[in-house]
């Protein structure tokens, strides 16, 4: 079967294509439109579809809309209830419901040739669950799946079990109780953008202590039946609200730490309840809350499951993939684990060089781009690393990354300045998989940067740029077989410095989506103090780009 998955209703619109159970392509609309998260999660924008992402997925596979067997839309309006009946203050939510009901016609209009009768509504949390339970690397059958996010049709949570090509629901939490909405409220209370900046709250939490946890537990707590209570937190009684950009205090950090701590407690209780029902060895996680890598690590360390796997596009973008996998499985296809997160656009060497010539920038093709980049990093340069297909999900995983030397303490501040980010936010280490266990304590391997690891004492002074204030790091392990070019770059860097680790953060600046195509990379490079841009086998040097106008657009071999 050829199945296209669509996420559109709330935020992070995306498309994914599954053919005969195999994930072929997946992309977020923001990478094409250059609008962070694609759109704001407002009822008035619910009609916007991931048109460019969907068209690219089809073109990548050489298909037309008429070639599709089914299209999965990751929301089922038949399951929705009026917002006020669910205890939500959202008077325009009925617009979402109407737009969802009309989605088959809208999709047929934007994808000419598509038969609207082929569109199927997939419940939001079922799509989340399928994106994890079917896509997990080395997925066991059966396995357990836990979904937590802000909201779906009428719930905010799903506990389920995968058995063969079926998902068996075991529990779900009715709205307005929502761990995701609680965290969103805190994000807004702290002066950040809700449904966008929740990761900043997680970073801030490391600077505080959970001294307010007892007060929060009156409002946020597990109920012992596979659900939880989470609503009506009196935020202003705990800390004054912050305006955007206003400086935070220790009290605000303590509130973030307390909320983070209680979130972890609830997630652990849900994981234990689920394991008591299934006895499975593998737990898979999805939903926006599953992007909380601190909570994931606690579940892995203290929970009852032998292994925890998190969907790298755990937010709503991942429901596009889940909707497609769910329909494929229901139609008789055997869903296969996703091959990696590099499911987006890529370019051949010839196409990259054509871009460079068109841009009329001086470039080179060194004998070994990995060695060239390693040398620049060893010399304390900042490198923009653009290789292969772009990542699906919010993490830069060695395809659209900014790299730096981890042994220079100043590089944390330097990179946050380059990106225009808050200085309290950490940057992450990329490490060779076979070196990770000597440096980091936590779940290994960790190819998707979705857990935190404690940095061993002997290494904290060697790689200070990637060690967060609490002594942890959110690592990405690199396997030689899966990503030989990045692994070779790390090997070359280790030969020069003795460190098998480099700093890896996303190739973008604050408020903008991650770089996706070559033009994006050149624009980011041209506007940021980055020393070297590595595009496929080619490199562009900042000094030459701005100091050698005589022969623009000509490469050296």
XYZ file of C-alpha atoms in Angstrom:
557
model
C 0.000 0.000 0.000
C 1.007 3.605 -0.639
C -0.126 5.718 2.316
C 0.415 9.425 2.889
C 0.140 10.708 6.464
C -0.878 14.275 7.261
C -0.636 16.293 10.473
C -2.254 19.702 10.247
C -4.786 20.658 12.897
C -2.790 21.985 15.860
C 0.873 22.722 15.155
C 3.975 21.338 13.442
C 2.171 20.412 10.200
C 3.972 17.591 8.450
C 3.630 14.846 5.869
C 5.021 11.322 5.712
C 4.923 8.591 3.086
C 4.830 4.878 3.846
C 5.050 2.332 1.028
C 4.446 -1.352 1.773
C 5.044 -0.677 5.466
C 8.364 1.089 4.879
C 8.906 4.739 5.805
C 10.118 6.420 2.617
C 9.949 10.128 3.423
C 8.824 12.500 6.166
C 9.128 16.259 6.391
C 7.783 19.200 8.356
C 6.167 22.106 6.569
C 8.338 24.599 8.479
C 11.403 23.440 6.552
C 9.766 24.605 3.322
C 7.787 27.650 4.482
C 10.543 28.860 6.862
C 7.913 29.586 9.545
C 8.896 28.123 12.919
C 6.598 25.183 13.757
C 4.789 25.805 10.472
C 2.111 27.901 12.165
C 0.819 28.862 15.582
C -1.647 26.363 17.146
C -4.656 28.658 16.829
C -8.141 27.637 15.672
C -7.926 30.232 12.908
C -4.911 28.466 11.377
C -6.272 24.935 11.636
C -7.139 24.880 7.938
C -3.487 25.241 6.866
C -2.157 22.021 5.379
C 1.444 20.816 4.887
C 1.104 21.243 1.141
C 4.778 21.655 0.310
C 5.844 18.767 2.550
C 3.188 16.477 1.074
C 4.095 17.351 -2.498
C 7.771 16.771 -1.771
C 7.105 13.355 -0.200
C 5.200 12.270 -3.298
C 7.786 13.683 -5.703
C 10.581 11.967 -3.788
C 8.898 8.620 -4.394
C 7.907 9.420 -7.973
C 4.205 9.311 -7.153
C 1.223 11.509 -7.894
C -1.748 12.018 -5.536
C -3.778 9.680 -7.745
C -1.284 6.879 -7.021
C -2.067 6.866 -3.299
C -4.147 4.093 -1.774
C -4.986 5.994 1.413
C -4.301 9.274 3.196
C -4.298 9.395 6.997
C -5.284 12.627 8.757
C -4.167 12.578 12.405
C -7.360 13.804 14.053
C -10.812 12.238 14.153
C -13.549 14.880 14.494
C -16.073 12.188 15.425
C -14.281 11.787 18.772
C -14.157 15.504 19.612
C -16.374 17.341 22.084
C -17.069 21.055 22.548
C -14.239 22.806 24.367
C -16.423 24.049 27.217
C -17.757 20.503 27.767
C -14.131 19.394 28.271
C -13.335 22.228 30.680
C -11.156 24.092 28.174
C -11.237 27.865 27.701
C -11.112 27.946 23.905
C -14.234 29.604 22.488
C -13.116 29.245 18.877
C -12.244 25.551 19.094
C -15.310 24.736 16.990
C -13.351 26.104 14.007
C -10.836 23.301 14.417
C -13.595 20.743 14.369
C -15.106 22.227 11.222
C -11.754 22.390 9.442
C -11.018 18.783 10.399
C -14.378 17.659 9.046
C -13.598 19.365 5.740
C -10.032 18.035 5.537
C -10.716 15.442 2.791
C -12.007 18.158 0.455
C -9.198 20.557 1.365
C -6.589 17.860 0.684
C -8.151 16.998 -2.674
C -8.025 20.698 -3.619
C -4.354 21.079 -2.714
C -3.245 17.699 -4.069
C -4.965 17.556 -7.484
C -5.854 14.027 -8.500
C -6.453 12.807 -4.948
C -9.802 11.130 -4.396
C -11.191 12.622 -1.141
C -12.816 9.255 -0.390
C -9.307 7.883 0.242
C -8.804 10.164 3.267
C -9.212 8.444 6.625
C -9.392 10.103 10.039
C -6.931 8.545 12.508
C -7.426 9.403 16.203
C -4.701 11.801 17.282
C -3.235 9.691 20.067
C -3.497 6.503 18.031
C -1.347 8.250 15.407
C 1.155 9.224 18.114
C 1.187 5.658 19.432
C 1.673 4.134 15.983
C 4.599 6.482 15.309
C 6.393 4.900 18.258
C 5.231 1.291 18.545
C 5.587 0.528 14.825
C 8.649 2.680 14.063
C 10.869 1.739 16.997
C 14.271 0.352 16.154
C 14.340 -3.310 17.101
C 10.714 -3.117 18.207
C 9.548 -6.121 20.150
C 6.166 -7.640 19.440
C 4.356 -7.071 21.688
C 5.570 -3.793 23.177
C 4.037 -1.046 25.291
C 3.431 2.528 24.213
C 2.777 5.649 26.257
C 1.585 8.924 24.719
C 1.454 12.264 26.537
C 0.848 15.658 24.966
C -1.261 18.781 25.274
C -4.468 17.473 23.780
C -6.087 15.371 21.121
C -9.784 15.118 20.346
C -10.940 14.730 23.960
C -7.959 13.262 25.784
C -4.337 14.128 26.563
C -2.871 10.667 27.081
C -2.976 7.110 25.815
C -1.519 3.936 27.249
C -1.613 1.055 24.802
C 0.027 -2.136 23.649
C 1.143 -3.188 20.220
C 0.280 -6.776 19.388
C 1.254 -7.657 15.837
C -0.344 -5.072 13.574
C -2.873 -3.955 16.180
C -2.792 -1.286 18.865
C -4.782 -2.220 21.969
C -5.779 0.859 24.066
C -5.505 0.338 27.812
C -6.096 3.781 29.341
C -6.633 7.390 28.355
C -6.925 10.609 30.332
C -9.876 12.867 29.623
C -9.391 16.600 29.252
C -8.993 19.135 30.826
C -6.375 17.117 32.708
C -3.208 17.350 30.657
C 0.483 17.197 31.514
C 1.265 18.898 28.237
C -1.092 21.812 28.894
C 0.315 22.243 32.418
C 3.826 22.517 30.997
C 2.586 24.906 28.295
C 0.973 27.118 30.945
C 4.238 27.235 32.871
C 6.120 28.087 29.684
C 3.859 31.078 29.110
C 3.997 32.079 32.796
C 7.804 32.227 32.565
C 7.666 34.607 29.607
C 8.328 32.077 26.853
C 6.204 31.133 23.839
C 3.853 28.270 24.691
C 3.643 25.312 22.332
C 7.173 26.242 21.260
C 9.609 27.020 24.082
C 8.905 24.221 26.567
C 12.485 22.968 26.152
C 13.683 26.268 27.628
C 11.739 25.525 30.803
C 13.416 22.113 31.003
C 16.829 23.807 30.720
C 15.897 26.421 33.348
C 14.793 23.682 35.748
C 18.414 22.572 36.149
C 19.186 25.900 37.825
C 16.561 25.442 40.552
C 15.456 23.062 43.274
C 12.016 21.372 43.499
C 11.099 23.089 46.759
C 7.532 23.798 45.521
C 6.792 20.174 44.603
C 4.487 19.580 47.583
C 2.267 22.509 46.576
C 2.199 21.362 42.951
C 1.244 17.823 43.978
C -2.093 19.194 45.201
C -2.920 19.965 41.576
C -0.810 17.505 39.565
C -0.701 13.866 40.632
C -1.315 10.321 39.349
C -4.680 8.792 40.192
C -3.481 5.192 40.351
C -5.747 3.933 37.558
C -3.503 4.697 34.612
C -4.491 8.373 34.612
C -3.729 11.600 36.445
C -5.091 14.889 37.722
C -3.432 17.929 36.141
C -5.269 21.227 36.031
C -5.822 24.576 37.801
C -2.254 25.175 38.984
C -2.109 28.587 40.760
C 1.051 29.762 39.016
C 0.972 33.358 40.245
C 0.850 32.187 43.858
C 4.099 30.318 43.312
C 6.071 32.907 41.313
C 5.286 36.218 39.617
C 4.591 36.020 35.884
C 7.401 37.120 33.573
C 7.018 39.226 30.465
C 8.833 37.997 27.335
C 12.526 38.765 27.706
C 12.232 39.702 31.387
C 15.048 38.367 33.565
C 14.125 35.318 35.623
C 15.037 34.756 39.257
C 15.880 31.782 41.439
C 12.194 31.561 42.369
C 11.291 31.034 38.719
C 13.990 28.386 38.357
C 12.648 26.637 41.463
C 9.137 26.663 39.981
C 10.491 25.134 36.752
C 12.402 22.513 38.746
C 9.341 21.692 40.842
C 7.084 21.270 37.821
C 9.695 19.159 36.072
C 10.009 16.957 39.164
C 6.255 16.394 39.453
C 5.993 15.688 35.711
C 8.620 12.976 36.108
C 6.716 11.468 39.038
C 3.510 11.260 37.027
C 5.251 9.763 34.009
C 6.963 7.153 36.182
C 3.642 6.178 37.750
C 2.031 5.828 34.315
C 4.944 3.701 33.090
C 4.709 1.416 36.121
C 0.932 1.071 35.744
C 1.362 0.161 32.093
C 4.064 -2.405 32.817
C 1.876 -4.007 35.471
C -0.734 -4.579 32.736
C 1.582 -5.776 29.962
C 4.837 -7.098 31.429
C 6.561 -5.991 28.219
C 10.300 -5.394 28.039
C 10.120 -2.432 25.643
C 8.368 0.877 26.281
C 7.950 3.255 23.351
C 7.099 6.922 23.905
C 5.516 9.628 21.765
C 3.627 12.902 22.160
C 5.138 16.300 22.811
C 5.840 15.492 26.473
C 8.121 12.675 25.279
C 10.544 15.345 24.026
C 11.326 15.974 27.700
C 14.624 14.114 27.725
C 15.114 14.529 31.501
C 11.845 12.715 32.198
C 12.694 10.061 29.600
C 15.979 9.376 31.347
C 14.303 8.953 34.698
C 11.833 6.469 33.212
C 14.752 4.552 31.692
C 16.684 4.556 34.978
C 13.871 3.955 37.496
C 11.051 2.484 35.439
C 10.257 -1.228 35.110
C 10.965 -1.611 31.380
C 14.240 -3.042 30.102
C 14.439 -0.530 27.264
C 12.835 2.795 26.387
C 12.616 4.063 22.801
C 11.374 7.548 21.966
C 10.062 8.647 18.573
C 12.529 11.334 17.348
C 9.588 13.344 15.958
C 7.603 12.821 19.157
C 5.644 16.058 18.775
C 2.653 16.506 16.514
C 4.792 16.266 13.364
C 5.268 12.594 14.171
C 1.532 11.934 13.935
C 1.845 12.255 10.158
C 4.111 9.209 10.187
C 1.945 7.460 12.763
C -1.246 8.004 10.776
C 0.380 6.468 7.696
C 1.826 3.512 9.634
C -1.508 2.880 11.350
C -3.421 2.699 8.074
C -0.699 0.582 6.474
C -0.861 -1.910 9.361
C -4.674 -1.941 9.308
C -4.524 -2.623 5.575
C -2.373 -5.707 5.999
C 1.150 -4.337 5.516
C 3.824 -5.241 8.045
C 5.112 -1.897 9.415
C 8.902 -1.719 9.463
C 11.079 0.257 11.915
C 11.980 3.687 10.619
C 15.443 3.618 9.011
C 16.592 6.725 10.890
C 15.571 10.343 11.351
C 17.134 11.487 8.065
C 13.883 11.284 6.113
C 13.773 14.756 4.547
C 15.272 16.456 1.551
C 18.777 15.755 0.245
C 20.873 16.759 -2.770
C 23.442 15.079 -4.957
C 26.961 16.492 -5.129
C 26.208 17.883 -8.579
C 23.085 19.631 -7.292
C 24.979 21.153 -4.369
C 27.709 22.424 -6.689
C 25.105 23.937 -8.990
C 23.682 25.837 -6.009
C 27.154 27.123 -5.115
C 27.842 28.285 -8.646
C 24.458 29.955 -8.855
C 25.159 31.777 -5.578
C 28.544 32.902 -6.965
C 30.462 32.088 -3.795
C 34.044 30.791 -3.710
C 34.172 27.167 -2.658
C 36.570 24.242 -2.542
C 36.342 20.485 -2.798
C 38.966 19.117 -0.374
C 40.268 15.579 -0.658
C 38.381 14.625 2.536
C 35.693 16.946 3.855
C 35.591 15.071 7.170
C 39.292 15.684 7.782
C 38.966 19.312 6.672
C 36.138 19.934 9.130
C 37.947 18.140 11.947
C 40.974 20.378 11.408
C 38.809 23.505 11.507
C 37.165 22.325 14.728
C 40.506 21.488 16.305
C 41.573 25.053 15.463
C 38.483 26.260 17.390
C 36.439 27.166 14.351
C 32.655 26.944 14.248
C 31.455 24.733 11.406
C 28.076 24.503 9.706
C 27.666 20.822 8.764
C 25.156 20.133 5.961
C 25.187 16.487 4.914
C 22.705 14.005 3.458
C 18.963 14.159 4.022
C 17.514 16.529 6.603
C 16.192 15.316 9.936
C 12.529 14.671 10.737
C 11.860 16.108 14.184
C 13.323 18.952 16.250
C 16.835 17.591 16.840
C 19.911 18.188 14.692
C 21.469 14.745 14.337
C 24.503 15.279 12.155
C 22.781 16.368 8.966
C 21.935 20.035 9.664
C 24.259 20.896 12.554
C 26.509 23.579 13.980
C 29.701 22.005 15.321
C 32.382 23.293 17.686
C 35.234 22.214 19.983
C 33.847 20.840 23.289
C 37.037 21.484 25.228
C 36.724 25.286 25.062
C 34.429 26.521 27.882
C 33.726 29.762 26.013
C 32.140 27.872 23.126
C 28.830 27.527 24.973
C 28.440 31.307 25.176
C 29.891 31.680 21.712
C 27.364 29.329 20.105
C 24.438 30.841 21.986
C 25.563 34.220 20.674
C 25.823 32.872 17.127
C 22.296 31.484 17.375
C 20.861 34.428 19.343
C 19.743 32.190 22.210
C 19.467 32.607 25.972
C 22.751 31.905 27.733
C 21.245 29.459 30.232
C 20.570 26.960 27.458
C 23.014 24.078 26.969
C 24.479 22.676 23.775
C 24.813 18.976 23.121
C 27.691 16.556 22.503
C 27.962 14.277 19.509
C 30.078 11.223 20.339
C 31.251 8.049 18.664
C 28.986 5.240 19.833
C 31.835 2.983 20.902
C 33.380 5.765 23.028
C 30.204 6.919 24.756
C 30.140 4.500 27.700
C 33.486 5.769 29.029
C 32.288 9.367 29.068
C 28.519 9.339 29.673
C 26.292 7.401 32.081
C 22.770 6.699 30.844
C 20.804 4.842 28.158
C 23.070 3.793 25.296
C 23.083 3.976 22.364
C 21.297 7.318 22.114
C 21.151 8.195 18.409
C 18.259 10.685 18.628
C 19.329 12.968 21.497
C 16.259 12.160 23.615
C 17.853 11.281 26.948
C 20.204 13.085 29.302
C 23.382 11.434 30.517
C 25.592 12.182 33.480
C 29.085 13.164 32.397
C 31.696 11.143 34.284
C 33.876 13.143 36.660
C 37.102 12.623 34.716
C 35.562 14.002 31.528
C 33.758 17.081 32.830
C 36.872 19.237 32.649
C 37.831 17.832 29.257
C 34.562 18.758 27.505
C 33.189 21.691 29.552
C 31.273 23.290 26.658
C 28.729 20.449 26.607
C 28.292 19.909 30.355
C 25.093 21.485 31.694
C 24.966 23.175 35.092
C 23.686 19.941 36.684
C 26.562 17.839 35.323
C 24.550 16.224 32.533
C 24.580 16.307 28.740
C 21.966 15.429 26.114
C 24.092 13.255 23.886
C 23.860 11.897 20.373
C 25.753 8.696 19.669
C 27.069 8.197 16.130
C 27.312 4.711 14.670
C 29.930 4.160 11.953
C 27.679 1.921 9.888
C 24.705 4.284 10.002
C 26.613 7.543 9.423
C 30.143 6.847 8.178
C 30.949 10.439 7.159
C 30.100 11.963 10.536
C 31.864 9.110 12.298
C 35.009 9.738 10.247
C 34.888 13.433 11.127
C 34.724 12.484 14.816
C 37.609 10.037 14.387
C 39.742 12.701 12.713
C 38.902 15.179 15.464
C 39.919 12.618 18.100
C 43.254 12.069 16.349
C 43.931 15.814 16.505
C 42.623 16.538 20.007
C 42.229 13.286 21.918
C 38.490 13.997 22.247
C 35.942 11.692 20.568
C 33.264 14.357 21.101
C 32.238 17.554 19.297
C 29.578 20.118 20.128
C 26.443 19.596 18.046
C 23.563 22.059 17.962
C 20.967 22.752 15.311
C 21.922 24.701 12.191
C 19.632 27.694 12.598
C 19.302 30.945 14.471
C 16.772 31.724 17.207
C 13.174 31.778 16.069
C 13.869 30.222 12.690
C 13.412 26.612 11.567
C 16.404 24.389 11.100
C 18.238 24.870 7.801
C 16.877 22.488 5.192
C 18.107 23.272 1.678
C 21.359 24.696 0.311
C 19.969 28.217 0.019
C 19.007 28.136 3.714
C 22.532 27.034 4.599
C 24.142 29.825 2.581
C 21.820 32.433 4.083
C 22.534 31.229 7.628
C 26.279 31.102 6.948
C 26.276 34.559 5.423
C 24.474 36.148 8.357
C 26.194 34.369 11.266
C 29.825 34.334 12.468
C 30.429 30.753 11.333
C 33.943 29.977 10.096
C 33.376 27.086 7.714
C 30.380 25.719 5.823
C 30.602 22.060 4.784
C 28.025 21.274 2.083
C 28.359 17.674 1.006
C 31.973 17.308 -0.211
C 32.412 21.086 -0.606
C 33.505 23.753 1.856
C 33.013 27.511 1.918
C 35.378 29.528 4.087
C 34.138 32.686 5.723
C 37.378 34.575 5.126
C 37.444 33.770 1.443
C 33.725 34.341 0.903
C 33.937 37.907 2.169
C 37.503 38.772 1.167
C 37.930 37.309 -2.327
C 35.421 38.957 -4.659
C 37.619 38.621 -7.708
C 36.551 35.135 -8.727
C 33.107 34.459 -7.238
C 31.388 31.198 -7.917
C 34.468 29.264 -9.052
C 35.476 26.197 -7.155
C 38.950 24.813 -6.645
C 39.618 21.118 -6.868
